[in-house]
Each structure stands twice: as structure tokens, then as C-alpha cells.
Coordinates of C-alpha atoms and ligand atoms in Angstrom, one line a residue:
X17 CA 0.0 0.0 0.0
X18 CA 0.9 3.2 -1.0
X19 CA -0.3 5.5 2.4
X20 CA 0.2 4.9 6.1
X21 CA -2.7 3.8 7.7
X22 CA -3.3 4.9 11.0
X23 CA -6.0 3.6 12.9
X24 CA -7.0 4.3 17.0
X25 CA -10.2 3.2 18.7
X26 CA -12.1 4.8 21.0
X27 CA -14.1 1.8 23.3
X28 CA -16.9 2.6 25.5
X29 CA -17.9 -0.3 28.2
X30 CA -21.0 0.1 30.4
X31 CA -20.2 -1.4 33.1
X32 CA -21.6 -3.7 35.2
X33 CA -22.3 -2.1 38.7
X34 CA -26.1 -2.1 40.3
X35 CA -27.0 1.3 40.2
X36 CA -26.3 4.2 38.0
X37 CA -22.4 6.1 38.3
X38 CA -23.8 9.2 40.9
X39 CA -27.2 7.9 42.2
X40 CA -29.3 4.7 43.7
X41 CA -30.9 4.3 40.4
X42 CA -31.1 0.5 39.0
X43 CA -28.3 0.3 36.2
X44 CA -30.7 -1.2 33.7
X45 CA -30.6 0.7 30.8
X46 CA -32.9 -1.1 28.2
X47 CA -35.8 -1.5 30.6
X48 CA -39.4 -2.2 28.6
X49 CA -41.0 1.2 29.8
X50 CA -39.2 4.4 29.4
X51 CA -38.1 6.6 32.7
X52 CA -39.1 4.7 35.3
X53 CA -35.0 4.3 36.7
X54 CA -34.2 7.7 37.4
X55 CA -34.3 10.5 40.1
X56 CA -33.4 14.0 41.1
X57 CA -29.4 13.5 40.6
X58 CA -29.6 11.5 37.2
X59 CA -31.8 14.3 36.0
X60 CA -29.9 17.2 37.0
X61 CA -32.5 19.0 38.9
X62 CA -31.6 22.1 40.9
X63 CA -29.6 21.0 44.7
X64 CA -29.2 17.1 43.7
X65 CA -26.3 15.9 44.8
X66 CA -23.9 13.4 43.2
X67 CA -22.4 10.3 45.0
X68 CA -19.3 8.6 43.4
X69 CA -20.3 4.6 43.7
X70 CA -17.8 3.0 44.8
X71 CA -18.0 -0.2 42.7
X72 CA -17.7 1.9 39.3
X73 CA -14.5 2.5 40.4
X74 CA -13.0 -0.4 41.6
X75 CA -14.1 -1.5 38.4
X76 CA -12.3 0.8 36.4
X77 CA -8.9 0.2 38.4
X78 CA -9.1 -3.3 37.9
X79 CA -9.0 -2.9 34.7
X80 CA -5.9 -0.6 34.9
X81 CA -4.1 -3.5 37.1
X82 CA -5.0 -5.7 34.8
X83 CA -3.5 -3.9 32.1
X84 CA -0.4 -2.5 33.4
X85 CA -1.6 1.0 33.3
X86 CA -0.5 4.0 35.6
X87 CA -2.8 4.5 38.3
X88 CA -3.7 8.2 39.0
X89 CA -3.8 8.3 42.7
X90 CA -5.4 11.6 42.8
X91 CA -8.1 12.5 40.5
X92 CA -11.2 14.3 39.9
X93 CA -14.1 14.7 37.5
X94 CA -15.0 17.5 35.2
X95 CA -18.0 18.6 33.6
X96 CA -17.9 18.1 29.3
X97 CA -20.8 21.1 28.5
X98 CA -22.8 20.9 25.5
X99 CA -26.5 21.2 24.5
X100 CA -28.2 17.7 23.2
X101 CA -31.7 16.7 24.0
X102 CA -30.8 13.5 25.3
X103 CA -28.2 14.9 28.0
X104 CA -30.6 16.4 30.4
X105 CA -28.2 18.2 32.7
X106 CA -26.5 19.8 29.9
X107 CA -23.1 18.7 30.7
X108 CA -21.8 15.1 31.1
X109 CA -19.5 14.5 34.1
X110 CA -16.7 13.0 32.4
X111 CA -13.1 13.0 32.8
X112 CA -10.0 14.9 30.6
X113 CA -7.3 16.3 32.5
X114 CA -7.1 13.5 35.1
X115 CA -8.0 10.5 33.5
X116 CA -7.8 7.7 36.0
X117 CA -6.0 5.2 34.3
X118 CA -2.8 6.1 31.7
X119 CA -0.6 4.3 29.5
X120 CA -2.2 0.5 29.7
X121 CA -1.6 -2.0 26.8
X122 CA -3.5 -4.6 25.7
X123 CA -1.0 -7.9 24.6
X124 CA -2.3 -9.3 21.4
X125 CA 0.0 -12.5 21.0
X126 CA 1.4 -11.0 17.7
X127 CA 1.0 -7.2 18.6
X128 CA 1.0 -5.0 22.0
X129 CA -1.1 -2.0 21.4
X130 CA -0.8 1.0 24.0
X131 CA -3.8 2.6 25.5
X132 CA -3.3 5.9 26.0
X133 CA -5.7 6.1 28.8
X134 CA -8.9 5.0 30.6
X135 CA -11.5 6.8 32.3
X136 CA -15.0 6.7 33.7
X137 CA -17.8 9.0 32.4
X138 CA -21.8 8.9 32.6
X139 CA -23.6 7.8 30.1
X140 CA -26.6 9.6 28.5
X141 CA -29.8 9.3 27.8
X142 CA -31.7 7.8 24.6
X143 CA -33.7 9.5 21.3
X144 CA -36.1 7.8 20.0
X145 CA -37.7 9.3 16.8
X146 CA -41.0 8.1 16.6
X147 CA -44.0 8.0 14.2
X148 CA -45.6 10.4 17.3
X149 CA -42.5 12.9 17.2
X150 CA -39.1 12.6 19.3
X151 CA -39.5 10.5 22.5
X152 CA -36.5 10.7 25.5
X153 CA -35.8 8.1 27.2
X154 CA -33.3 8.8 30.4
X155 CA -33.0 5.3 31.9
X156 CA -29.9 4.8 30.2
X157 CA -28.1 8.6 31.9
X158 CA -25.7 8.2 34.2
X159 CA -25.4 4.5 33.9
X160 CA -21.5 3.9 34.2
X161 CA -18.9 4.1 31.5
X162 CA -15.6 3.4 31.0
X163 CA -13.9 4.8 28.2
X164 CA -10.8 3.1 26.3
X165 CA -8.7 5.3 24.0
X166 CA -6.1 3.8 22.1
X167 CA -3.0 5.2 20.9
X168 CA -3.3 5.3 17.0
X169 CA -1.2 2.3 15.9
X170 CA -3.3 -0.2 14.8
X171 CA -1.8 -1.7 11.7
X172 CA -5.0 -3.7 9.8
X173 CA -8.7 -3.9 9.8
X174 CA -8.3 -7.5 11.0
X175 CA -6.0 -6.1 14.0
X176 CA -8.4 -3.7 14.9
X177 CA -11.1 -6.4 15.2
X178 CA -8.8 -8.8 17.3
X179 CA -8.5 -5.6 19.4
X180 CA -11.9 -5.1 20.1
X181 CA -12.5 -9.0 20.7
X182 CA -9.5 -8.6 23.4
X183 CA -11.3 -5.8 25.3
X184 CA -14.3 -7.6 25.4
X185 CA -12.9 -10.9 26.6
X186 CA -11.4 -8.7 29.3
X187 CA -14.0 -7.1 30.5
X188 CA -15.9 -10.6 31.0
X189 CA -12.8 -12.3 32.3
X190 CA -12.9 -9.2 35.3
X191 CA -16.7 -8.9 35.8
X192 CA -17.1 -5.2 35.1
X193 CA -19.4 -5.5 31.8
X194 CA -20.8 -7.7 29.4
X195 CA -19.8 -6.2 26.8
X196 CA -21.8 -7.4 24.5
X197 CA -22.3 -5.1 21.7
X198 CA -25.8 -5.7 19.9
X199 CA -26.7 -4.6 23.2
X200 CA -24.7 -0.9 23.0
X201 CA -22.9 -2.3 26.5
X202 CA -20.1 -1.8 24.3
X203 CA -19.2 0.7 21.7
X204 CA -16.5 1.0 19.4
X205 CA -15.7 4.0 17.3
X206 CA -13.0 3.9 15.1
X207 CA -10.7 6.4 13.9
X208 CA -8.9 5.7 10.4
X209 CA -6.5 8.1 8.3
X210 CA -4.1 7.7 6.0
X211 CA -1.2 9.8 6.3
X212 CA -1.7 12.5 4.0
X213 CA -5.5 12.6 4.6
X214 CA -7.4 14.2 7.7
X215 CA -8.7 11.9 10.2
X216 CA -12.3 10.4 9.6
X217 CA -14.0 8.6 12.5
X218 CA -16.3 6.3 12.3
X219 CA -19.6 5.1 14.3
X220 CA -22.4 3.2 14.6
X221 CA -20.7 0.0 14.4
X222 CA -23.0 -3.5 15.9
X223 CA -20.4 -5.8 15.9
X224 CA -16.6 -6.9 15.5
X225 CA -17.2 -8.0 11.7
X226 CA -18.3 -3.8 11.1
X227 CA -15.2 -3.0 13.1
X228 CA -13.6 -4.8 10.5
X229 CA -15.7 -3.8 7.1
X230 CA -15.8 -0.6 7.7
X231 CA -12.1 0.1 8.3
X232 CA -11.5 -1.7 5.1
X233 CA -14.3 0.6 3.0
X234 CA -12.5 3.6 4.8
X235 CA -9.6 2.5 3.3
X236 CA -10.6 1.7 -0.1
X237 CA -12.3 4.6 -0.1
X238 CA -9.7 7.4 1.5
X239 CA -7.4 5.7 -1.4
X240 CA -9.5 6.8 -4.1
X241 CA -9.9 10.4 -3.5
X242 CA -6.0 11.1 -2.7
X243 CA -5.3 8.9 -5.9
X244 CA -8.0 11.8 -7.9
X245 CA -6.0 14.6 -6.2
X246 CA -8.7 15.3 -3.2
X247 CA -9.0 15.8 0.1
X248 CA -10.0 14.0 2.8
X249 CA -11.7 16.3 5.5
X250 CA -12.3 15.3 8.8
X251 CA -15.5 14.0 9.9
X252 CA -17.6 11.5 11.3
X253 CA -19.3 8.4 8.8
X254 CA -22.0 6.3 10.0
X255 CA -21.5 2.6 9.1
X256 CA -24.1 1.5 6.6
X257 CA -24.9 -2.4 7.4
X258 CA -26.8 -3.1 4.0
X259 CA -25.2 -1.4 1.9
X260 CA -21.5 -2.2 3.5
X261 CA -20.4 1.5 3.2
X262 CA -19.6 4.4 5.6
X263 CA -21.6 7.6 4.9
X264 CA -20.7 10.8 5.9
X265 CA -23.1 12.2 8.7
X266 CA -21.2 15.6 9.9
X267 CA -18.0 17.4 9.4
X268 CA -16.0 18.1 12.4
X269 CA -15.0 21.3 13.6
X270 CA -11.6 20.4 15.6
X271 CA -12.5 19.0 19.0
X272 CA -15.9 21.0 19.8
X273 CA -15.5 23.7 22.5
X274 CA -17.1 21.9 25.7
X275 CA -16.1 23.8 27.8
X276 CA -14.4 21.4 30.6
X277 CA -14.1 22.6 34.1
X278 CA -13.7 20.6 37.7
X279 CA -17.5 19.4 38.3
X280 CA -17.9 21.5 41.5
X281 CA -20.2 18.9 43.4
X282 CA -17.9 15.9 43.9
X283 CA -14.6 16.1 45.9
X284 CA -10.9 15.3 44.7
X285 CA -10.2 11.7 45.2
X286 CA -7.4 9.5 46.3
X287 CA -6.9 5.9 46.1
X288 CA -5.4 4.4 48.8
X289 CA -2.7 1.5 48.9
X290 CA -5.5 -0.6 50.6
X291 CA -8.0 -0.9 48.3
X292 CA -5.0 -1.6 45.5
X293 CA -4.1 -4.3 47.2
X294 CA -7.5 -6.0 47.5
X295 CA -8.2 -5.3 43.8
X296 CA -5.2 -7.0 42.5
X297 CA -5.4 -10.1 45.1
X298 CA -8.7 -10.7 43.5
X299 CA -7.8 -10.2 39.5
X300 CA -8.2 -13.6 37.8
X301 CA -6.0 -14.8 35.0
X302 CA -6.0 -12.7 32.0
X303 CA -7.0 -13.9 28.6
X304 CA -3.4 -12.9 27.2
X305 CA -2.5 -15.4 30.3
X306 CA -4.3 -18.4 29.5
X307 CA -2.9 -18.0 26.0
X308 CA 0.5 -17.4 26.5
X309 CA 0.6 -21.0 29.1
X310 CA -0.3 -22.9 25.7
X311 CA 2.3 -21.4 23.2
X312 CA 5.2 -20.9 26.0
X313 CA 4.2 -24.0 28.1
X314 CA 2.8 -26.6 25.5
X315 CA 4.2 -24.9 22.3
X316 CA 0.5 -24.7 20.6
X317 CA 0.1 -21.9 17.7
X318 CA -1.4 -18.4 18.4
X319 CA -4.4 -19.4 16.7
X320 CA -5.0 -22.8 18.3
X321 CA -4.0 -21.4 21.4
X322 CA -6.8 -18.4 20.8
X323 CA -9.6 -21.0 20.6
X324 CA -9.0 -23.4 23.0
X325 CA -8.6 -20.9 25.5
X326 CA -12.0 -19.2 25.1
X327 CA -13.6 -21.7 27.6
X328 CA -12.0 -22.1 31.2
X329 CA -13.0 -26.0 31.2
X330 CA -11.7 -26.7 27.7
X331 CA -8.5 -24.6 28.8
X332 CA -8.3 -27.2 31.9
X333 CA -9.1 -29.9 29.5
X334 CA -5.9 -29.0 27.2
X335 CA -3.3 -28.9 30.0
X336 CA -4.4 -32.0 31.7
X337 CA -3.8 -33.7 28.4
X338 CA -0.7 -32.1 27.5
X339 CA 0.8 -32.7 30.8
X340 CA -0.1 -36.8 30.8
X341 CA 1.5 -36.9 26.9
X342 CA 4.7 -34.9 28.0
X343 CA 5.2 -37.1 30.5
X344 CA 4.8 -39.7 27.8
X345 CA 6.4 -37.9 25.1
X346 CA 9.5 -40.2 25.0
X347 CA 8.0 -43.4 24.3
X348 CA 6.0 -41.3 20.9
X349 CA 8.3 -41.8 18.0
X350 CA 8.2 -41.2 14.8
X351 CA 10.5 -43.1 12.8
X352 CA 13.6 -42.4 14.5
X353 CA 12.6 -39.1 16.4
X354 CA 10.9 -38.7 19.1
X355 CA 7.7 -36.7 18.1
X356 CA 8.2 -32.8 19.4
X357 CA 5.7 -30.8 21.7
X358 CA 4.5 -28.6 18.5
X359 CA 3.7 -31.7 16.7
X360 CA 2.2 -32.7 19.8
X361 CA 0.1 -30.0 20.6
X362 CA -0.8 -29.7 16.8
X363 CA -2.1 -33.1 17.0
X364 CA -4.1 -32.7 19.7
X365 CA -5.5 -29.0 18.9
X366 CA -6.7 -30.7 15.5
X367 CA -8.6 -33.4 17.3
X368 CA -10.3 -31.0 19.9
X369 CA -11.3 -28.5 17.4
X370 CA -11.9 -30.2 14.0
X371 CA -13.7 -33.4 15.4
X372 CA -14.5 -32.7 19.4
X373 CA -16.2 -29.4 18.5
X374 CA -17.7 -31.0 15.5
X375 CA -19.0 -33.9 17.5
X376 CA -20.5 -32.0 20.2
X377 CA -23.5 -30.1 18.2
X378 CA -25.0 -33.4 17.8
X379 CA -25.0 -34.6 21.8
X380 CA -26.5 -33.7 24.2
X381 CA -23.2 -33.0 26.6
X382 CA -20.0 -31.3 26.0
X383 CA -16.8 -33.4 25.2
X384 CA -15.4 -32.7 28.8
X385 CA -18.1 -33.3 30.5
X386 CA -18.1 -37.4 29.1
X387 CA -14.2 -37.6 28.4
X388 CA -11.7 -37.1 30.9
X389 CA -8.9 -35.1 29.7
X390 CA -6.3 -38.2 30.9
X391 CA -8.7 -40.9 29.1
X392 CA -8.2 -38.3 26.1
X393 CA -4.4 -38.5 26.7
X394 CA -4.7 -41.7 26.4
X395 CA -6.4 -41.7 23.3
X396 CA -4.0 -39.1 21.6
X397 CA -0.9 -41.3 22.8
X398 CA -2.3 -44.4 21.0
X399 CA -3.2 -42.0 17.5
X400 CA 0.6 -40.4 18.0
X401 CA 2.3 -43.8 18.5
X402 CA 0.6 -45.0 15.7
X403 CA -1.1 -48.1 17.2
X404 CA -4.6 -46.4 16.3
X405 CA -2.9 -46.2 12.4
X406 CA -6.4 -44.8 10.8
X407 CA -8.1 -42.2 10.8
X408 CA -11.4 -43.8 10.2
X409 CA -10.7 -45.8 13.0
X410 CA -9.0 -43.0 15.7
X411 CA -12.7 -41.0 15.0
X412 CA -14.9 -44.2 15.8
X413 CA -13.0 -44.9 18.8
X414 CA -13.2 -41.0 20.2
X415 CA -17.0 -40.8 19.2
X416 CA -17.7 -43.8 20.9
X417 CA -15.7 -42.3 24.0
X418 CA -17.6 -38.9 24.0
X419 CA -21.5 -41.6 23.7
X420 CA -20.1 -44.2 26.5
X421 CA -17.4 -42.4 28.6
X422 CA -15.5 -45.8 28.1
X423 CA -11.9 -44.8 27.7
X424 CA -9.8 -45.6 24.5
X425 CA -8.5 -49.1 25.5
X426 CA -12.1 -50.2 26.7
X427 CA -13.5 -49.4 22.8
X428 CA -10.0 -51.1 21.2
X429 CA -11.2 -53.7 23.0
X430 CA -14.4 -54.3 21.6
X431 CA -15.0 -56.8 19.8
X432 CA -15.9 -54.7 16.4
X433 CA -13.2 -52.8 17.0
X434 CA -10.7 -55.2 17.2
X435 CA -7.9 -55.4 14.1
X436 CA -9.2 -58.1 12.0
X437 CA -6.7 -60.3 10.8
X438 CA -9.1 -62.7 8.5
X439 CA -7.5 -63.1 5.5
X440 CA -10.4 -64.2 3.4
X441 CA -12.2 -61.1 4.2
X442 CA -9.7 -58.6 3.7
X443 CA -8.9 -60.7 0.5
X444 CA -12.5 -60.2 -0.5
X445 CA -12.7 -56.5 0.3
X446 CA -9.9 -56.0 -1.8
X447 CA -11.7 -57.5 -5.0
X448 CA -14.6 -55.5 -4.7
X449 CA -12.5 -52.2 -4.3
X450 CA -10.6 -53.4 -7.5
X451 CA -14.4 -54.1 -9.5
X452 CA -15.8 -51.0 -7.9
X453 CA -12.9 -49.0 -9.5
X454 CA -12.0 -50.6 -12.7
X455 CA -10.4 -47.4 -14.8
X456 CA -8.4 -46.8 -11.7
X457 CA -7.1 -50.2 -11.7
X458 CA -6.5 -49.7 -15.9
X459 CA -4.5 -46.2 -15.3
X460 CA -2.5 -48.0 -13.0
X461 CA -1.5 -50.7 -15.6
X462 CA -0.5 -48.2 -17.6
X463 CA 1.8 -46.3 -15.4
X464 CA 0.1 -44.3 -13.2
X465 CA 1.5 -46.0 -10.3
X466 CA 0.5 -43.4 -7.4
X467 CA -3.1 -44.2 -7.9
X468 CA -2.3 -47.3 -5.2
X469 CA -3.1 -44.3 -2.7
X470 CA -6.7 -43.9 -4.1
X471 CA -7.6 -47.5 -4.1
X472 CA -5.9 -47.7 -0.4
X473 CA -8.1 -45.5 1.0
X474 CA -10.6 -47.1 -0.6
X475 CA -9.6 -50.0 0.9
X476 CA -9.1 -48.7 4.9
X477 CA -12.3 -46.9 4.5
X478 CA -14.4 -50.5 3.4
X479 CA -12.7 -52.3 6.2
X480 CA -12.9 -49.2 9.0
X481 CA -9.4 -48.5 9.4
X482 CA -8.9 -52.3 11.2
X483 CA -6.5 -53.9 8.6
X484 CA -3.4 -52.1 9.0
X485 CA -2.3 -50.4 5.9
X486 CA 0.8 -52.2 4.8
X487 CA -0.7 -55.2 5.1
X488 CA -3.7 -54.0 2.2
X489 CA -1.4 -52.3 0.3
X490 CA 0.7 -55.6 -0.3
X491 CA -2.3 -57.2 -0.9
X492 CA -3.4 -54.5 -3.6
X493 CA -0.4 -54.8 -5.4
X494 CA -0.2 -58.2 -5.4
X495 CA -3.9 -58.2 -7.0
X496 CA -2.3 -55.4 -9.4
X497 CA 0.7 -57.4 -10.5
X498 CA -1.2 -60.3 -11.5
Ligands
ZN24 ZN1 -30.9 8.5 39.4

């Protein structure tokens, strides 16, 4: 690409605290009847009083703990002024030159993207426009906020989605929102440029796949004018879900005049060592975390090591398993070599997620919940020793596993299961493989020797993986050669 691109995002999180940010008011924003949670403070009526709750911000420094970010011990809030029908005090009480939290980052695997800083706000009130004119809804003001402002150097669309993803994973892994966006609990607005352009931002983006699409319009489209010789002002573009396009909705003076000043009705704060201290006894383990202990600890790949992690029992499920082959890992050979943990952990990563997951949208329990993780060991040492040589064969064992609960050994043991070492019937197989294919069988008498593979397969797949291979393939050939 010819430009820089320069992307930052700006994420708001309503968080997930009982009542409202300054008053007693239930924190339930999307209630079925409009106005029924609010009161005096939340209104901004003449003499209320706001009260900082307490759980909004040990919320917010969690999050800073969790992230690395500079705690402001002392801070205060400000008043942002500006007239809009849905902010009924006419200011929000916000935060600018104290924000609480500074200079966070957020670990990515690949990519470590700074946050410039975090800080809690109010959140405002809701326009309807109705058939019957404009309706205003306020149980939504002064529920909450966090915002999350990151420095602008987010490389991709798709990096800007993984970002997003990140943040919300956090902010479920540490309790303070649920983040779900459909649901406005958590915004994004993104902020895209190219380096010889102006800065457009863009809102109004549902979920992580318009993070993602609209960045990539933006870019398309920033491209086009600077190739014609224009300019690109700054403003704000509303993502357009049907028609996959941004459009623009307003250009931007540079940052409106909103007149900030110390909101005069809540004191300077400080945060004490204490409360620190019992915040980050209690943080739990970190998505970045639980990903890192598969790649470092059981050398599985970003990706793999993205997925499994997602769930806490599957994560418990993987490094059960991992430990019981390691501890195993010298008697798996291959050939000569002793199989390595990244083949390991490949292996095992493929089973869970291309057949376990698979399996489990037709039962009526997860996987973990019928296999234990060492009976699964068990099964992935016999598939990486090669005594369960087929494929066929390895899946018929583990779904009858995940329907019994019988552990690997128990199914080999089976009587259907069992190698079969009848001649006559594999002799018999064979021929019909051979008359099933018959212009497979003539390319090979003409040459085309690797087509043995084909009619192999054939072969395991007709006797379900229990004749070990060498022993059909001779018996192809020997059929072949006549
Ligand atoms: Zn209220």
C-alpha cells in the first residue's frame, strides 16, 4: 500500500455495577417502559447531589491493574458542557485532565497496542424518533462508563477487530461489563487516516465484523480520492450495514468547545494503597495469560492457542492432556525421532477442534463433560504412537468415547473394533475395491502408479481403518501385479 494507515479506537464499556455512576438508580438501561429508573441526581434537577459509587470504580482500576496502566492516585471529575436533548443536565460528568487510568496496553499475542488512557464517564440518555415525534428516554443517563482510548497504531482492519475481541474478553474475564455489543454495552468508534488525509472517524458499528468492514471501505475509499488529487476532510461516517459502506453524517469542527471545568459537586479523590491491594489479590487470570501458558508452556500456535482458551474448562481440558503426553512424550516416535511438543500439541489442537467441537453439536453434553482429559491423553498417545494407524478408526474410537465415557483401551477392545486379521475377508474387500474402481485399476497398468493411494483408502475406509495399511497395500499390489 501506497499511504500509512493509521487507525485508534475509542471503546466505550457500560459497566456492570447495580446502580447508576452518581445515584441509587437500577443500572438497567434497556428497561421495557421508558423513565421509570431515574431520580433528582440523574436528572440534574436544581440542589441534587452526586455520590461517586464506589463499585464503578473499583471497576475501572481493575481494569488498569489488569492492564499495566499508571494508576492516578489523585483524580477528579470535570464537567464536558454541551446542549443535546438526550443529555438532560447539559453537561456530562466526564473526565479529561485526570484520567484515571494512563498508558495501559493490551497484549495481542502477535502485537502489543498501548492505550493511551482509561477513564469513567456517565452515560446519556436515549432519542427515539417516533412516528408520534421525538421520544426521551433517560434510563440509560448516568449508567456507568468506562472509556478506552487507544493510541493510534493499529496496523489492519483485521487487527483492529482482534482488538476489540480482546477488550471484550477482558472485560468478562474481570466482571465489570458484558460487553456485549448488539446490546450498546459496548461501543467501538474507530478512527482511520491515512497519512496524508485528515482523520475520519467512524460510528455506529453492531459488531466486530463492522469494526472490520468498515475500516477496510475507509480504506478503499480514503485511497481513491487522494489517488483523484482530493482531500480528505475530517468527519464523522456512519456505518451503513446493508449497503457495506460508511456515509458521511457531519464534518467536524476540531474537538468541539465543551467547555471542561472541575465538576464542582464531587470532591478530589485519592486511592489508597488498601484498596489496591484488595483489587489486585482478586484479579483472575488474564485472557493474554491463558494463551501465553499454551504457546510458552505446550508450544501450541497463536491461533490454536486463541480457541481453546476461550472456555476455562476446555483450557483445563488441554493442559491436563498435555501434561499426561509430556510425561509420555519419550516413548511417541516417529521413525527415529521422538515426536516434538509442537507436533504434539498440533495433534491434539486438530482433534479437539476439528472433530470434538464437531461432535458436540449433535450430543447432548459437551466433550469434557463425558471424556476425561487423561482418558483423552490416552487416546491421543495411542493415535501419536501410531497403534490407532487410521483415521477412520482413531474418529470411531473417540466418538464412541464422548457416547459411553469408556476410555480408548475399553473401545479397542471391543469386539468390532478389534484389528481383524481374517484373511479371506480382507482378500474379498480388496476385489470389490478393484471391480468398484475398474479405470483406476486400468490407469494404474498403464503407469500411473501413485493411484495405489486412491484404491488404499478405498480399501481402509471399506474395512474401517482395522486392517493395518501395509498389510492391504501388499495385498493391492499383489492383486495389481497379476
Ligand atoms: Zn438516578
Amino acid at each position: 500500500m501506497k499511504y500509512k494507515l493509521i487507525i485508534g479506537l475509542e471503546i466505550h464499556l457500560q459497566l456492570a455495577t447495580a446502580s447508576k455512576m452518581f445515584c441509587d438508580c437500577p443500572n438497567i438501561s434497556l428497561e421495557e417502559k421508558p423513565n421509570i429508573n431515574i431520580c433528582s441526581v440523574c436528572l440534574g434537577q436544581p440542589g441534587a447531589l452526586p455520590i461517586l459509587n464506589e463499585k464503578a470504580l473499583e471497576m475501572i482500576l481493575k481494569l488498569g491493574l489488569a492492564l499495566n496502566g499508571q494508576i492516578q492516585r489523585k483524580f477528579y471529575f470535570e464537567r464536558k458542557n454541551y446542549f443535546y436533548p438526550d443529555l438532560p443536565k447539559g453537561y456530562q460528568i466526564s473526565q479529561k485532565k485526570v484520567p484515571i487510568i494512563k498508558n495501559a496496553e493490551i497484549d495481542l499475542g502477535e502485537k502489543q497496542v498501548k492505550i493511551i488512557e482509561i477513564h469513567l464517564e456517565e452515560d446519556t440518555g436515549k432519542i427515539y424518533h417516533q412516528d408520534d415525534g421525538v421520544n426521551l428516554d433517560f434510563n440509560r443517563a448516568g449508567v456507568p462508563l468506562i472509556e478506552i482510548v487507544s493510541a493510534p497504531e493499529i496496523e489492519t482492519a483485521r487487527q483492529a477487530k482482534e482488538y476489540c475481541e480482546e477488550i471484550q474478553a477482558i472485560a468478562r474475564t474481570l466482571g465489570i461489563s458484558e460487553a456485549n455489543m448488539e446490546k450498546g454495552e459496548m461501543r467501538c468508534e474507530v478512527n482511520v487516516s491515512l497519512n496524508s488525509g485528515e482523520r475520519v472517524e467512524i460510528k455506529n458499528l453492531n459488531s466486530f465484523r463492522a469494526v472490520e468492514r468498515s475500516i477496510e471501505y475507509e480504506i478503499k475509499r480514503q485511497t481513491k480520492v487522494l489517488e483523484e488529487g482530493g482531500f480528505v476532510f475530517l468527519e464523522t461516517r456512519g456505518w451503513d450495514e446493508k449497503n457495506n459502506k460508511t456515509i458521511s453524517q457531519r464534518k467536524k469542527e476540531e474537538s468541539g468547545d465543551y467547555r471542561y471545568f472541575p465538576e464542582p459537586d464531587l470532591p478530589v479523590f485519592e486511592i489508597d494503597d488498601d484498596l489496591l491491594k484488595k483489587i489486585k489479590k482478586l484479579l483472575p487470570e488474564l485472557p493474554s495469560e491463558k494463551r501465553k501458558k499454551l504457546t510458552n508452556q505446550y508450544g501450541f500456535s497463536q491461533l490454536y492457542a486463541k480457541i481453546l482458551s476461550r472456555e476455562d474448562k476446555i483450557l483445563k481440558f488441554v493442559e491436563e492432556t498435555m501434561e499426561i503426553l509430556k510425561s509420555k512424550m519419550v516413548e511417541i516416535t516417529e521413525g527415529d525421532d521422538v515426536v516434538d511438543e509442537e507436533k504434539m500439541s498440533k495433534k491434539v489442537g486438530d482433534w479437539i477442534i476439528n472433530k470434538l467441537f464437531g461432535m458436540e453439536t449433535t450430543m447432548s453434553n459437551k466433550f469434557y463433560e463425558k471424556i476425561k482429559a487423561s482418558d483423552f491423553a490416552d487416546f491421543m498417545f495411542l493415535v501419536l504412537s501410531r497403534r490407532i494407524f487410521s483415521n477412520q478408526m482413531a474418529e470411531n474410537i473417540l466418538k464412541k468415547m464422548y457416547k459411553t465415557g469408556e476410555t480408548a483401551e475399553e473401545v479397542l477392545n471391543d469386539e468390532s473394533m478389534q484389528k481383524t486379521d481374517d484373511c479371506d475377508q480382507i482378500k474379498k474387500t480388496v476385489e470389490l475395491v478393484l471391480e468398484n474402481y475398474p479405470e483406476v485399476v486400468v490407469d494404474y497398468k498403464k503407469g500411473k502408479k501413485s493411484v495405489i493411494k486412491y484404491l488404499l483408502g478405498q480399501a481402509m475406509f471399506a474395512t474401517h481403518g482395522k486392517v493395518e495399511p501395509k498389510k492391504l497395500e501388499k495385498m493391492i499390489l499383489k492383486y495389481l501385479e497379476e
